Amino acid sequence: MKRHEELEKLSTVKEWDFVVIGGGASGLGSALDATSRGFRTLLLESHDFAKATSSRSTKLVHGGVRYLAQGDIGLVKEALKERGLLAQNAAHIVRNQSFIIPNYNWWGGIYYKIGLSVYDFLAGKLSLGKTRYLSKSKAIDKLPTLEQKNLASGVVYQDGQFDDARLAVNLAQTIIEKGGSAVNYMKVTGLLKNNSDKITGVVAEDQLTKKQFEIHAKVVVNATGVFTNDILNMNNPEHGKFVVPSQGIHLVLDKSFLRSDHAIMIPKTSDGRVLFVVPWHDRALVGTTDTLLESESFEPRALEEEINFVLNTARQYLSKKPRREDVKSVFAGLRPLAAPKDGSKSTKEVSRSHKVVTSETGLISIIGGKWTTYRKMAEDTINKAMEIHHLGLTTSKTEHLSIHGNIKSSLVNTSSHLYVYGSDIPFIKALQENNPEYSEKIHPDHPFTVGEIVWAIRNEMAETIEDVLARRLRLLFLDARAAIDSTQKVATIMAKEKGLPEEWIHQQTEEFTELAKGYLLTPYSPKNTNPN
C-alpha cells in the first residue's frame, strides 16, 4: 500500500463507479463492499485512516449488552452475527475476551446470568462461549484487583476485543488488493454537479502537496461520521442537522490495576451507563462516557467531569485506586449519532443503529452505527446506492471475505505485540533480521521497533509521526509520555526513509509533541530515553 501509486490512479481513471468520502469504519467498509462487487472504487480520507472516531473506540467487538437491557433485540442480534463474522474474517486482530460482571448484591448474579444467557442464545452458531455464574471466591481468583468489600458473586460472559486503527489499515490494504483505491490526506473540498443538479464527482485537495483534483464518479458516498453535516452542507446548505456528536473518553492505566486477562464490565454506573475495564496491549483501558457536544473536532479533548467520573467509578470497583497521575494516556472519541428529532439532550434516546440517507442530488450518506456492524452498514449503503443509481443487482461479497493479515490466532504467538500484523509477521521479522538496527526498540519501556516504523512507511501509508505513533504502533494511546520521548527518534527514521529535510523533522516533532500533551493529565517533563 503506497500512497504515490494510489495518487497515480487519480489521473488514469476517467470516471469511478464509486467515490467514498471518509476513511473510518463506515467509509472503509463501504469502499471494500463496492470494490468486491466489481465496481471501480476510490476512497478519500482528509487526514489518516481512522484518524477520528474509528481509532478511539473501547476496542470491543460486541453485540451490545446495554442494547439488550433496552430491549433492542434486532440491533443485538445483528451485532452478534457481525461479531462472529469479524472474528472469522480478521482472526489476527479479533480476540475472544471474557468479561466478568461483579455483583455487590445477592440478586445480581441471577439477573445477569439469565440476561446474558439470552445474549448467548441470540448469537447462535457464532457464539464465543457460554455465560457462567461465579462464586465470590472464583470471581476474586479471576480478578485479583477487584474491590472485595460486599462482593456477592460474579457472572462471566464472552465478547470480542480488537485493535480498531489496525483493522482500519488492514481494510485499506484489502481495498487496494481487491482492485480499488484508497488515499489518505486527500480532502474533499467540493462536489461536482451537472445541469440537473445531480452529483457527478468531487473536488479534492492533496493535504501534503496542496494539488487539486477533479474526480468524476457515478456515485458519491458520504461516510464522514461526525463530519457528515459538512458534506451535506456542500450538497445543500439548508439540509438541517442529521448527526450529533456524543463524546466517549478512555483512560489508560498500567496493567497492575487489572492483573488479569479478564475484563470487568460494570453494568450500572451512577449515571445509569456501563463502564468497562479491558486488558489491551498490556494495559488496562477504562471507559467510557456519553456526553452530547455542540460541535465536532478531529482532536476532541476529555472534559474534567468525564475524567473524574471514570476515575471515581473505577475506584469503586478496583482494589488499587487509580489517581490522575496513574493515567498513562487519555483519549476522547466522538460517536456520530443520528440527531434526535425533538432536540432532546439525552444520548440514551438517540438510536445506535445506522441509517442510509439519500439526497435528491444522488448523494448517499451513511449515518450512525459502530465498528462491530461496519460490514453490514457498508452492505446496506452500497445496496441503497445501487438501487438509487440503477447499477444492477450484484450482491455483497463481504460476509466471508478475508481481510488483509487474516490468520488463525492459534498460528500466532499472541504474547508478542506483533500478533496484530497477522500474516505480515514473517515480513516484519525478515526486515529486522536483515537489518540489525531495525530490531532496536524506539523506547526502552515498550516493545515497538524501528523495523515496524519502516514497515508502516513502506506498506501502510504512514505519512506523519502521528500516523506511526497514534495508529500504526498505538504508543500515543498506551503511554503518551513515552510517545513524546520517542518523537525525535521516529522523526529521524521517517525522514531518512522518505528522504525528507531537517526542517520536516523539526516541524513534525513540534506538531506531534503539542498534540500528544493533550493526552496527558499531568504536565510533561522530558526524560532521557537512551537505552544505553
Short mmCIF file of C-alpha atoms in Angstrom, two decimals:
data_model
loop_
_atom_site.label_atom_id
_atom_site.label_comp_id
_atom_site.label_asym_id
_atom_site.label_seq_id
_atom_site.Cartn_x
_atom_site.Cartn_y
_atom_site.Cartn_z
CA MET A 1 0.00 0.00 0.00
CA LYS A 2 1.91 3.01 -1.31
CA ARG A 3 0.41 6.48 -1.49
CA HIS A 4 2.20 7.60 -4.67
CA GLU A 5 0.83 4.55 -6.52
CA GLU A 6 -2.70 5.39 -5.38
CA LEU A 7 -2.30 9.01 -6.49
CA GLU A 8 -1.30 7.86 -9.98
CA LYS A 9 -4.68 6.15 -10.35
CA LEU A 10 -6.41 9.54 -9.92
CA SER A 11 -5.02 10.71 -13.25
CA THR A 12 -5.50 7.41 -15.12
CA VAL A 13 -9.13 6.60 -14.21
CA LYS A 14 -11.51 8.91 -16.10
CA GLU A 15 -14.63 8.02 -14.10
CA TRP A 16 -15.03 5.94 -10.96
CA ASP A 17 -18.19 3.99 -10.17
CA PHE A 18 -17.95 4.98 -6.51
CA VAL A 19 -16.10 7.71 -4.64
CA VAL A 20 -16.37 7.19 -0.90
CA ILE A 21 -15.59 10.18 1.34
CA GLY A 22 -14.22 9.17 4.74
CA GLY A 23 -11.60 6.65 5.84
CA GLY A 24 -13.15 5.44 9.08
CA ALA A 25 -15.08 2.22 9.74
CA SER A 26 -18.12 3.01 7.57
CA GLY A 27 -16.11 4.51 4.68
CA LEU A 28 -13.57 1.69 4.55
CA GLY A 29 -16.36 -0.87 4.82
CA SER A 30 -18.38 0.78 2.02
CA ALA A 31 -15.37 1.04 -0.27
CA LEU A 32 -14.46 -2.61 0.31
CA ASP A 33 -18.05 -3.72 -0.30
CA ALA A 34 -18.25 -1.77 -3.59
CA THR A 35 -14.80 -2.94 -4.72
CA SER A 36 -15.54 -6.59 -4.01
CA ARG A 37 -18.74 -6.34 -6.10
CA GLY A 38 -16.58 -5.31 -9.06
CA PHE A 39 -17.09 -1.54 -9.00
CA ARG A 40 -14.20 0.86 -9.67
CA THR A 41 -13.99 2.40 -6.24
CA LEU A 42 -11.95 5.23 -4.73
CA LEU A 43 -11.84 6.12 -1.04
CA LEU A 44 -10.68 9.59 0.01
CA GLU A 45 -9.70 10.44 3.60
CA SER A 46 -8.89 14.04 4.59
CA HIS A 47 -6.46 13.02 7.35
CA ASP A 48 -5.22 9.49 8.08
CA PHE A 49 -7.30 6.30 8.02
CA ALA A 50 -9.30 6.09 11.30
CA LYS A 51 -7.89 9.44 12.45
CA ALA A 52 -11.10 10.42 14.25
CA THR A 53 -13.76 8.22 15.88
CA SER A 54 -12.59 4.93 14.39
CA SER A 55 -9.29 4.82 16.32
CA ARG A 56 -10.83 5.92 19.62
CA SER A 57 -13.29 3.15 20.47
CA THR A 58 -13.44 0.91 23.57
CA LYS A 59 -11.78 -1.79 21.38
CA LEU A 60 -14.78 -4.11 21.69
CA VAL A 61 -16.37 -6.28 19.01
CA HIS A 62 -19.67 -6.80 20.78
CA GLY A 63 -23.38 -7.29 20.46
CA GLY A 64 -24.10 -4.56 22.98
CA VAL A 65 -25.25 -5.87 26.35
CA ARG A 66 -26.72 -2.43 27.07
CA TYR A 67 -28.96 -2.59 23.99
CA LEU A 68 -30.23 -5.96 25.22
CA ALA A 69 -31.25 -4.33 28.52
CA GLN A 70 -33.08 -1.65 26.48
CA GLY A 71 -34.95 -4.39 24.60
CA ASP A 72 -33.38 -3.66 21.19
CA ILE A 73 -33.21 -7.34 20.22
CA GLY A 74 -32.85 -6.66 16.47
CA LEU A 75 -29.75 -4.49 16.94
CA VAL A 76 -28.18 -7.02 19.33
CA LYS A 77 -28.86 -9.95 17.01
CA GLU A 78 -27.36 -8.13 14.01
CA ALA A 79 -24.29 -7.08 16.03
CA LEU A 80 -23.73 -10.60 17.40
CA LYS A 81 -23.81 -12.04 13.88
CA GLU A 82 -21.33 -9.39 12.70
CA ARG A 83 -19.13 -10.02 15.75
CA GLY A 84 -18.88 -13.67 14.71
CA LEU A 85 -18.11 -12.83 11.07
CA LEU A 86 -15.42 -10.32 12.03
CA ALA A 87 -13.80 -12.89 14.32
CA GLN A 88 -13.54 -15.19 11.26
CA ASN A 89 -12.56 -12.57 8.66
CA ALA A 90 -9.92 -10.79 10.78
CA ALA A 91 -8.91 -13.53 13.22
CA HIS A 92 -5.47 -11.97 13.73
CA ILE A 93 -6.95 -8.84 15.35
CA VAL A 94 -10.18 -10.02 16.99
CA ARG A 95 -9.65 -11.88 20.24
CA ASN A 96 -12.17 -13.77 22.30
CA GLN A 97 -12.39 -11.76 25.53
CA SER A 98 -14.06 -12.89 28.75
CA PHE A 99 -15.87 -10.21 30.76
CA ILE A 100 -16.80 -10.52 34.42
CA ILE A 101 -19.70 -8.60 35.94
CA PRO A 102 -19.07 -8.19 39.69
CA ASN A 103 -22.26 -8.28 41.77
CA TYR A 104 -22.49 -6.50 45.09
CA ASN A 105 -26.00 -7.77 45.98
CA TRP A 106 -27.45 -11.29 46.11
CA TRP A 107 -29.80 -10.98 43.10
CA GLY A 108 -27.27 -9.54 40.61
CA GLY A 109 -25.75 -12.93 39.81
CA ILE A 110 -29.12 -14.48 38.93
CA TYR A 111 -30.31 -11.43 36.98
CA TYR A 112 -27.21 -11.12 34.77
CA LYS A 113 -26.83 -14.87 34.31
CA ILE A 114 -30.36 -15.03 32.84
CA GLY A 115 -29.93 -11.88 30.70
CA LEU A 116 -26.58 -12.97 29.28
CA SER A 117 -27.83 -16.46 28.54
CA VAL A 118 -30.29 -14.72 26.17
CA TYR A 119 -27.26 -12.89 24.68
CA ASP A 120 -25.55 -16.28 24.07
CA PHE A 121 -28.73 -17.70 22.55
CA LEU A 122 -29.09 -14.75 20.14
CA ALA A 123 -25.51 -15.33 18.92
CA GLY A 124 -26.49 -18.84 17.74
CA LYS A 125 -23.73 -20.68 15.86
CA LEU A 126 -21.47 -17.64 16.14
CA SER A 127 -21.44 -17.70 19.95
CA LEU A 128 -17.99 -17.17 21.50
CA GLY A 129 -18.71 -19.21 24.64
CA LYS A 130 -21.24 -19.77 27.43
CA THR A 131 -22.15 -17.42 30.25
CA ARG A 132 -21.30 -18.83 33.70
CA TYR A 133 -22.12 -17.89 37.28
CA LEU A 134 -19.08 -17.38 39.55
CA SER A 135 -18.96 -17.62 43.32
CA LYS A 136 -17.32 -14.73 45.19
CA SER A 137 -14.04 -16.67 45.60
CA LYS A 138 -13.96 -17.69 41.92
CA ALA A 139 -14.56 -14.07 40.86
CA ILE A 140 -11.64 -12.93 43.06
CA ASP A 141 -9.41 -15.71 41.66
CA LYS A 142 -10.04 -14.46 38.15
CA LEU A 143 -9.90 -10.75 39.04
CA PRO A 144 -7.47 -10.30 41.95
CA THR A 145 -7.66 -6.47 41.74
CA LEU A 146 -11.46 -6.39 42.14
CA GLU A 147 -12.85 -4.49 45.14
CA GLN A 148 -13.83 -7.34 47.51
CA LYS A 149 -15.85 -5.47 50.11
CA ASN A 150 -19.54 -6.56 49.88
CA LEU A 151 -18.80 -8.61 46.72
CA ALA A 152 -21.50 -11.31 46.41
CA SER A 153 -20.74 -13.11 43.12
CA GLY A 154 -19.72 -12.68 39.50
CA VAL A 155 -21.03 -13.59 36.07
CA VAL A 156 -18.60 -14.29 33.23
CA TYR A 157 -19.59 -13.92 29.57
CA GLN A 158 -17.72 -13.83 26.25
CA ASP A 159 -17.39 -10.98 23.79
CA GLY A 160 -14.73 -9.79 21.35
CA GLN A 161 -11.81 -7.38 21.68
CA PHE A 162 -9.76 -5.85 18.84
CA ASP A 163 -7.44 -3.08 17.69
CA ASP A 164 -9.55 -0.54 15.81
CA ALA A 165 -6.90 1.52 13.96
CA ARG A 166 -5.07 -1.64 12.90
CA LEU A 167 -8.28 -3.07 11.40
CA ALA A 168 -8.73 0.23 9.52
CA VAL A 169 -5.27 -0.06 7.95
CA ASN A 170 -5.97 -3.70 7.04
CA LEU A 171 -9.25 -2.71 5.37
CA ALA A 172 -7.47 -0.06 3.29
CA GLN A 173 -4.91 -2.69 2.26
CA THR A 174 -7.71 -5.12 1.33
CA ILE A 175 -9.49 -2.48 -0.81
CA ILE A 176 -6.28 -1.93 -2.81
CA GLU A 177 -5.55 -5.66 -3.12
CA LYS A 178 -9.07 -6.22 -4.50
CA GLY A 179 -8.55 -3.59 -7.22
CA GLY A 180 -9.95 -0.48 -5.52
CA SER A 181 -8.05 2.58 -4.38
CA ALA A 182 -7.67 4.38 -1.03
CA VAL A 183 -5.79 7.62 -0.38
CA ASN A 184 -5.20 9.38 2.93
CA TYR A 185 -4.59 13.14 3.30
CA MET A 186 -6.92 13.84 0.38
CA LYS A 187 -9.60 16.29 1.46
CA VAL A 188 -12.87 16.69 -0.43
CA THR A 189 -13.43 20.43 -0.76
CA GLY A 190 -16.45 20.47 -3.08
CA LEU A 191 -18.98 18.42 -5.03
CA LEU A 192 -19.25 18.39 -8.84
CA LYS A 193 -22.79 18.65 -10.22
CA ASN A 194 -24.34 18.62 -13.70
CA ASN A 195 -27.04 20.94 -15.09
CA SER A 196 -29.75 18.80 -13.48
CA ASP A 197 -28.16 19.35 -10.03
CA LYS A 198 -27.07 15.71 -9.85
CA ILE A 199 -23.68 14.94 -8.30
CA THR A 200 -21.08 13.77 -10.83
CA GLY A 201 -17.99 13.68 -8.63
CA VAL A 202 -15.87 15.63 -6.15
CA VAL A 203 -13.15 18.27 -5.96
CA ALA A 204 -10.31 17.15 -3.68
CA GLU A 205 -7.07 18.67 -2.42
CA ASP A 206 -3.93 16.71 -1.52
CA GLN A 207 -3.18 17.94 2.00
CA LEU A 208 0.54 17.19 1.63
CA THR A 209 1.18 18.97 -1.70
CA LYS A 210 -1.94 21.21 -1.98
CA LYS A 211 -2.53 19.87 -5.52
CA GLN A 212 -6.22 19.98 -6.62
CA PHE A 213 -8.07 17.16 -8.34
CA GLU A 214 -11.42 16.96 -10.12
CA ILE A 215 -12.62 13.38 -9.71
CA HIS A 216 -15.63 12.08 -11.64
CA ALA A 217 -17.90 9.33 -10.29
CA LYS A 218 -21.29 7.75 -10.85
CA VAL A 219 -21.96 7.65 -7.10
CA VAL A 220 -20.58 9.66 -4.18
CA VAL A 221 -20.92 8.15 -0.70
CA ASN A 222 -20.68 10.41 2.35
CA ALA A 223 -19.20 8.25 5.14
CA THR A 224 -17.67 11.01 7.24
CA GLY A 225 -19.11 10.10 10.66
CA VAL A 226 -19.38 13.13 12.94
CA PHE A 227 -18.45 15.34 9.96
CA THR A 228 -21.45 14.14 7.90
CA ASN A 229 -23.13 17.55 8.17
CA ASP A 230 -20.14 19.25 6.44
CA ILE A 231 -20.59 17.20 3.25
CA LEU A 232 -24.40 17.54 3.43
CA ASN A 233 -23.80 21.29 3.67
CA MET A 234 -21.73 21.26 0.46
CA ASN A 235 -24.61 19.40 -1.15
CA ASN A 236 -27.38 21.66 0.19
CA PRO A 237 -26.73 24.48 2.71
CA GLU A 238 -30.27 24.09 4.09
CA HIS A 239 -30.09 20.37 4.86
CA GLY A 240 -30.56 20.65 8.65
CA LYS A 241 -28.57 18.70 11.23
CA PHE A 242 -28.51 14.94 10.63
CA VAL A 243 -25.75 13.98 13.07
CA VAL A 244 -24.91 14.99 16.63
CA PRO A 245 -21.55 14.14 18.21
CA SER A 246 -21.53 12.26 21.51
CA GLN A 247 -18.17 12.08 23.25
CA GLY A 248 -16.75 8.99 24.91
CA ILE A 249 -13.43 9.11 26.76
CA HIS A 250 -11.00 6.40 27.85
CA LEU A 251 -8.27 6.39 30.47
CA VAL A 252 -5.33 4.03 30.02
CA LEU A 253 -3.74 2.61 33.18
CA ASP A 254 -0.85 0.33 33.92
CA LYS A 255 -1.70 -3.40 33.83
CA SER A 256 -1.16 -3.57 37.63
CA PHE A 257 -4.68 -2.13 38.03
CA LEU A 258 -6.07 -5.21 36.26
CA ARG A 259 -3.76 -8.15 36.91
CA SER A 260 -5.88 -10.45 34.77
CA ASP A 261 -6.69 -11.43 31.19
CA HIS A 262 -10.38 -11.00 32.07
CA ALA A 263 -12.15 -7.67 31.57
CA ILE A 264 -14.56 -6.07 34.05
CA MET A 265 -17.99 -4.93 32.94
CA ILE A 266 -19.72 -2.56 35.37
CA PRO A 267 -23.39 -2.74 34.32
CA LYS A 268 -24.82 0.25 36.16
CA THR A 269 -22.75 3.32 36.97
CA SER A 270 -24.03 6.34 38.91
CA ASP A 271 -25.48 7.80 35.70
CA GLY A 272 -27.03 4.52 34.57
CA ARG A 273 -24.44 3.60 31.93
CA VAL A 274 -21.97 0.75 31.59
CA LEU A 275 -18.23 1.06 32.21
CA PHE A 276 -15.52 -1.35 31.04
CA VAL A 277 -12.03 -2.10 32.29
CA VAL A 278 -10.43 -4.03 29.44
CA PRO A 279 -6.94 -5.53 29.03
CA TRP A 280 -5.49 -4.05 25.82
CA HIS A 281 -1.86 -4.23 24.62
CA ASP A 282 -0.64 -4.97 28.16
CA ARG A 283 -2.52 -2.01 29.63
CA ALA A 284 -5.90 -1.53 31.31
CA LEU A 285 -8.33 0.55 29.24
CA VAL A 286 -11.13 2.19 31.27
CA GLY A 287 -14.19 3.79 29.69
CA THR A 288 -16.42 5.19 28.54
CA THR A 289 -18.67 8.26 28.84
CA ASP A 290 -21.53 9.54 26.72
CA THR A 291 -21.60 13.35 26.54
CA LEU A 292 -23.52 15.22 23.83
CA LEU A 293 -21.37 18.00 22.35
CA GLU A 294 -22.27 21.09 20.36
CA SER A 295 -19.56 20.69 17.73
CA GLU A 296 -17.20 18.09 16.28
CA SER A 297 -13.39 18.11 16.10
CA PHE A 298 -10.57 15.87 14.84
CA GLU A 299 -8.82 16.13 18.22
CA PRO A 300 -11.56 16.13 20.86
CA ARG A 301 -10.44 16.60 24.46
CA ALA A 302 -11.72 14.84 27.56
CA LEU A 303 -13.76 17.11 29.83
CA GLU A 304 -12.84 17.38 33.52
CA GLU A 305 -16.19 15.96 34.62
CA GLU A 306 -15.70 12.94 32.33
CA ILE A 307 -12.21 12.26 33.71
CA ASN A 308 -13.50 12.49 37.30
CA PHE A 309 -16.47 10.25 36.52
CA VAL A 310 -14.30 7.48 35.03
CA LEU A 311 -11.71 7.69 37.84
CA ASN A 312 -14.36 7.73 40.60
CA THR A 313 -16.27 4.80 39.08
CA ALA A 314 -13.07 2.78 38.61
CA ARG A 315 -12.09 3.44 42.25
CA GLN A 316 -15.37 1.89 43.43
CA TYR A 317 -14.60 -1.40 41.68
CA LEU A 318 -10.79 -1.71 41.82
CA SER A 319 -8.84 -2.51 44.98
CA LYS A 320 -5.91 -0.43 43.68
CA LYS A 321 -7.45 3.04 43.38
CA PRO A 322 -6.34 4.92 40.24
CA ARG A 323 -5.29 8.58 40.59
CA ARG A 324 -4.76 11.21 37.90
CA GLU A 325 -1.01 10.65 37.96
CA ASP A 326 -1.53 6.93 37.22
CA VAL A 327 -3.15 7.70 33.85
CA LYS A 328 -0.74 6.84 31.02
CA SER A 329 -2.94 8.33 28.32
CA VAL A 330 -6.41 9.82 27.98
CA PHE A 331 -8.20 9.89 24.64
CA ALA A 332 -11.62 11.07 23.53
CA GLY A 333 -13.68 9.94 20.56
CA LEU A 334 -16.92 11.24 19.08
CA ARG A 335 -19.78 8.91 18.16
CA PRO A 336 -21.82 10.02 15.17
CA LEU A 337 -25.39 9.65 16.42
CA ALA A 338 -28.44 10.27 14.29
CA ALA A 339 -29.81 13.59 15.58
CA PRO A 340 -32.94 13.26 17.79
CA LYS A 341 -35.98 14.84 16.17
CA ASP A 342 -37.26 16.58 19.30
CA GLY A 343 -33.99 18.35 20.17
CA SER A 344 -33.61 16.04 23.21
CA LYS A 345 -30.30 16.23 25.05
CA SER A 346 -30.27 12.63 26.28
CA THR A 347 -27.91 10.32 24.40
CA LYS A 348 -29.86 7.33 25.69
CA GLU A 349 -32.75 8.34 23.43
CA VAL A 350 -30.54 8.58 20.32
CA SER A 351 -30.56 5.45 18.18
CA ARG A 352 -27.34 3.42 17.96
CA SER A 353 -28.49 1.68 14.79
CA HIS A 354 -27.34 3.03 11.43
CA LYS A 355 -29.35 4.54 8.62
CA VAL A 356 -28.68 5.30 4.97
CA VAL A 357 -29.90 8.72 3.84
CA THR A 358 -30.32 9.65 0.15
CA SER A 359 -30.35 13.20 -1.18
CA GLU A 360 -32.15 14.42 -4.31
CA THR A 361 -28.76 15.13 -5.89
CA GLY A 362 -27.88 11.42 -5.65
CA LEU A 363 -25.59 11.77 -2.62
CA ILE A 364 -25.70 8.68 -0.37
CA SER A 365 -24.90 9.24 3.34
CA ILE A 366 -24.37 6.53 5.95
CA ILE A 367 -25.13 7.70 9.49
CA GLY A 368 -24.62 6.15 12.93
CA GLY A 369 -23.62 2.55 13.66
CA LYS A 370 -20.49 1.18 15.33
CA TRP A 371 -17.33 -0.75 14.48
CA THR A 372 -18.87 -4.17 15.13
CA THR A 373 -21.53 -3.67 12.46
CA TYR A 374 -19.33 -1.79 9.96
CA ARG A 375 -19.67 -4.59 7.34
CA LYS A 376 -23.48 -4.65 7.48
CA MET A 377 -23.62 -0.85 7.39
CA ALA A 378 -21.47 -0.93 4.25
CA GLU A 379 -23.62 -3.60 2.61
CA ASP A 380 -26.79 -1.57 3.26
CA THR A 381 -25.11 1.60 1.94
CA ILE A 382 -23.97 0.04 -1.34
CA ASN A 383 -27.32 -1.76 -1.80
CA LYS A 384 -29.14 1.57 -1.45
CA ALA A 385 -26.67 3.33 -3.80
CA MET A 386 -27.14 0.63 -6.45
CA GLU A 387 -30.91 0.90 -6.18
CA ILE A 388 -30.98 4.73 -6.42
CA HIS A 389 -28.43 4.87 -9.25
CA HIS A 390 -29.72 1.79 -11.15
CA LEU A 391 -26.40 -0.08 -11.01
CA GLY A 392 -27.77 -3.60 -11.32
CA LEU A 393 -28.34 -6.33 -8.75
CA THR A 394 -24.89 -7.59 -7.73
CA THR A 395 -24.99 -8.82 -4.13
CA SER A 396 -22.46 -8.11 -1.39
CA LYS A 397 -19.41 -10.39 -1.26
CA THR A 398 -18.01 -9.36 2.14
CA GLU A 399 -19.74 -11.78 4.52
CA HIS A 400 -16.88 -14.27 4.25
CA LEU A 401 -14.23 -12.01 2.73
CA SER A 402 -10.85 -12.43 4.41
CA ILE A 403 -9.27 -9.12 5.47
CA HIS A 404 -5.56 -8.40 4.92
CA GLY A 405 -3.49 -10.06 7.66
CA ASN A 406 -6.15 -12.65 8.46
CA ILE A 407 -4.59 -15.72 10.01
CA LYS A 408 -5.90 -18.06 12.71
CA SER A 409 -4.86 -16.73 16.12
CA SER A 410 -3.71 -20.27 17.01
CA LEU A 411 -0.93 -19.82 14.41
CA VAL A 412 0.29 -16.58 16.04
CA ASN A 413 2.22 -16.05 19.26
CA THR A 414 -0.32 -13.79 20.97
CA SER A 415 2.12 -12.97 23.78
CA SER A 416 4.19 -10.99 21.23
CA HIS A 417 2.99 -7.49 20.41
CA LEU A 418 3.46 -8.35 16.72
CA TYR A 419 0.30 -10.53 16.74
CA VAL A 420 -1.75 -7.66 15.26
CA TYR A 421 0.19 -7.93 11.97
CA GLY A 422 -1.14 -11.45 11.34
CA SER A 423 0.14 -12.84 8.05
CA ASP A 424 2.60 -9.90 7.72
CA ILE A 425 4.58 -11.02 10.80
CA PRO A 426 7.21 -13.02 8.80
CA PHE A 427 7.94 -9.99 6.60
CA ILE A 428 8.49 -7.69 9.59
CA LYS A 429 10.72 -10.29 11.23
CA ALA A 430 12.71 -10.63 7.99
CA LEU A 431 13.17 -6.84 7.88
CA GLN A 432 14.58 -6.93 11.40
CA GLU A 433 16.84 -9.91 10.74
CA ASN A 434 18.30 -8.40 7.56
CA ASN A 435 18.99 -5.02 9.21
CA PRO A 436 20.11 -5.34 12.84
CA GLU A 437 19.36 -1.65 13.52
CA TYR A 438 15.70 -2.37 12.66
CA SER A 439 15.47 -4.61 15.76
CA GLU A 440 16.20 -1.63 18.02
CA LYS A 441 13.36 -0.50 20.27
CA ILE A 442 12.13 3.02 19.77
CA HIS A 443 11.55 3.33 23.54
CA PRO A 444 13.13 1.22 26.30
CA ASP A 445 9.80 0.56 28.12
CA HIS A 446 7.91 -0.64 25.03
CA PRO A 447 8.40 -3.46 22.52
CA PHE A 448 7.92 -1.43 19.30
CA THR A 449 10.90 -1.46 16.94
CA VAL A 450 12.50 0.64 14.20
CA GLY A 451 11.55 -2.10 11.72
CA GLU A 452 7.85 -1.53 12.44
CA ILE A 453 8.21 2.16 11.57
CA VAL A 454 9.95 1.29 8.30
CA TRP A 455 7.19 -1.26 7.57
CA ALA A 456 4.47 1.33 8.31
CA ILE A 457 6.07 3.81 5.88
CA ARG A 458 6.65 1.29 3.09
CA ASN A 459 3.46 -0.76 3.36
CA GLU A 460 0.85 1.07 5.46
CA MET A 461 0.83 4.64 4.07
CA ALA A 462 2.14 6.24 7.28
CA GLU A 463 2.94 9.86 6.35
CA THR A 464 3.44 11.61 9.71
CA ILE A 465 4.82 10.90 13.19
CA GLU A 466 1.23 10.88 14.42
CA ASP A 467 0.25 8.19 11.88
CA VAL A 468 3.04 5.99 13.25
CA LEU A 469 2.76 6.64 16.98
CA ALA A 470 -1.04 7.00 17.25
CA ARG A 471 -2.43 4.49 14.75
CA ARG A 472 0.25 2.10 13.44
CA LEU A 473 2.02 1.39 16.76
CA ARG A 474 -0.61 2.77 19.22
CA LEU A 475 2.07 4.17 21.57
CA LEU A 476 0.31 7.54 21.95
CA PHE A 477 -2.81 5.73 23.20
CA LEU A 478 -0.85 3.42 25.52
CA ASP A 479 1.68 5.81 27.03
CA ALA A 480 1.61 9.43 25.88
CA ARG A 481 4.84 10.35 27.73
CA ALA A 482 6.76 7.53 26.04
CA ALA A 483 5.32 8.66 22.69
CA ILE A 484 6.63 12.21 23.24
CA ASP A 485 10.02 10.84 24.36
CA SER A 486 10.20 8.80 21.12
CA THR A 487 9.27 11.67 18.80
CA GLN A 488 12.76 12.76 17.74
CA LYS A 489 13.87 9.18 17.02
CA VAL A 490 10.75 8.39 14.98
CA ALA A 491 11.03 11.65 13.01
CA THR A 492 14.68 10.92 12.15
CA ILE A 493 13.87 7.38 10.96
CA MET A 494 10.96 8.65 8.85
CA ALA A 495 12.98 11.48 7.30
CA LYS A 496 15.77 9.06 6.38
CA GLU A 497 13.34 6.54 4.87
CA LYS A 498 11.42 9.19 2.90
CA GLY A 499 14.37 11.45 2.01
CA LEU A 500 12.92 14.46 3.86
CA PRO A 501 14.87 17.53 5.09
CA GLU A 502 15.88 18.52 8.64
CA GLU A 503 13.16 21.18 8.61
CA TRP A 504 10.48 18.43 8.23
CA ILE A 505 11.88 16.69 11.34
CA HIS A 506 11.71 19.92 13.32
CA GLN A 507 8.16 20.81 12.24
CA GLN A 508 6.78 17.28 12.73
CA THR A 509 8.41 16.93 16.16
CA GLU A 510 6.91 20.21 17.35
CA GLU A 511 3.45 19.41 15.96
CA PHE A 512 3.31 15.92 17.41
CA THR A 513 4.65 16.94 20.84
CA GLU A 514 1.98 19.63 21.11
CA LEU A 515 -0.76 17.17 20.09
CA ALA A 516 0.48 14.42 22.45
CA LYS A 517 0.50 16.72 25.50
CA GLY A 518 -3.30 16.75 25.16
CA TYR A 519 -3.29 13.01 26.02
CA LEU A 520 -1.72 13.67 29.45
CA LEU A 521 -3.45 14.56 32.72
CA THR A 522 -0.28 15.84 34.39
CA PRO A 523 2.38 18.15 32.91
CA TYR A 524 5.06 16.62 30.70
CA SER A 525 8.74 16.80 31.62
CA PRO A 526 11.32 15.23 29.27
CA LYS A 527 13.46 12.31 30.39
CA ASN A 528 16.46 10.63 28.86
CA THR A 529 15.25 7.62 26.86
CA ASN A 530 18.63 6.46 25.62
CA PRO A 531 18.57 2.71 26.41
CA ASN A 532 22.37 2.70 26.65
#
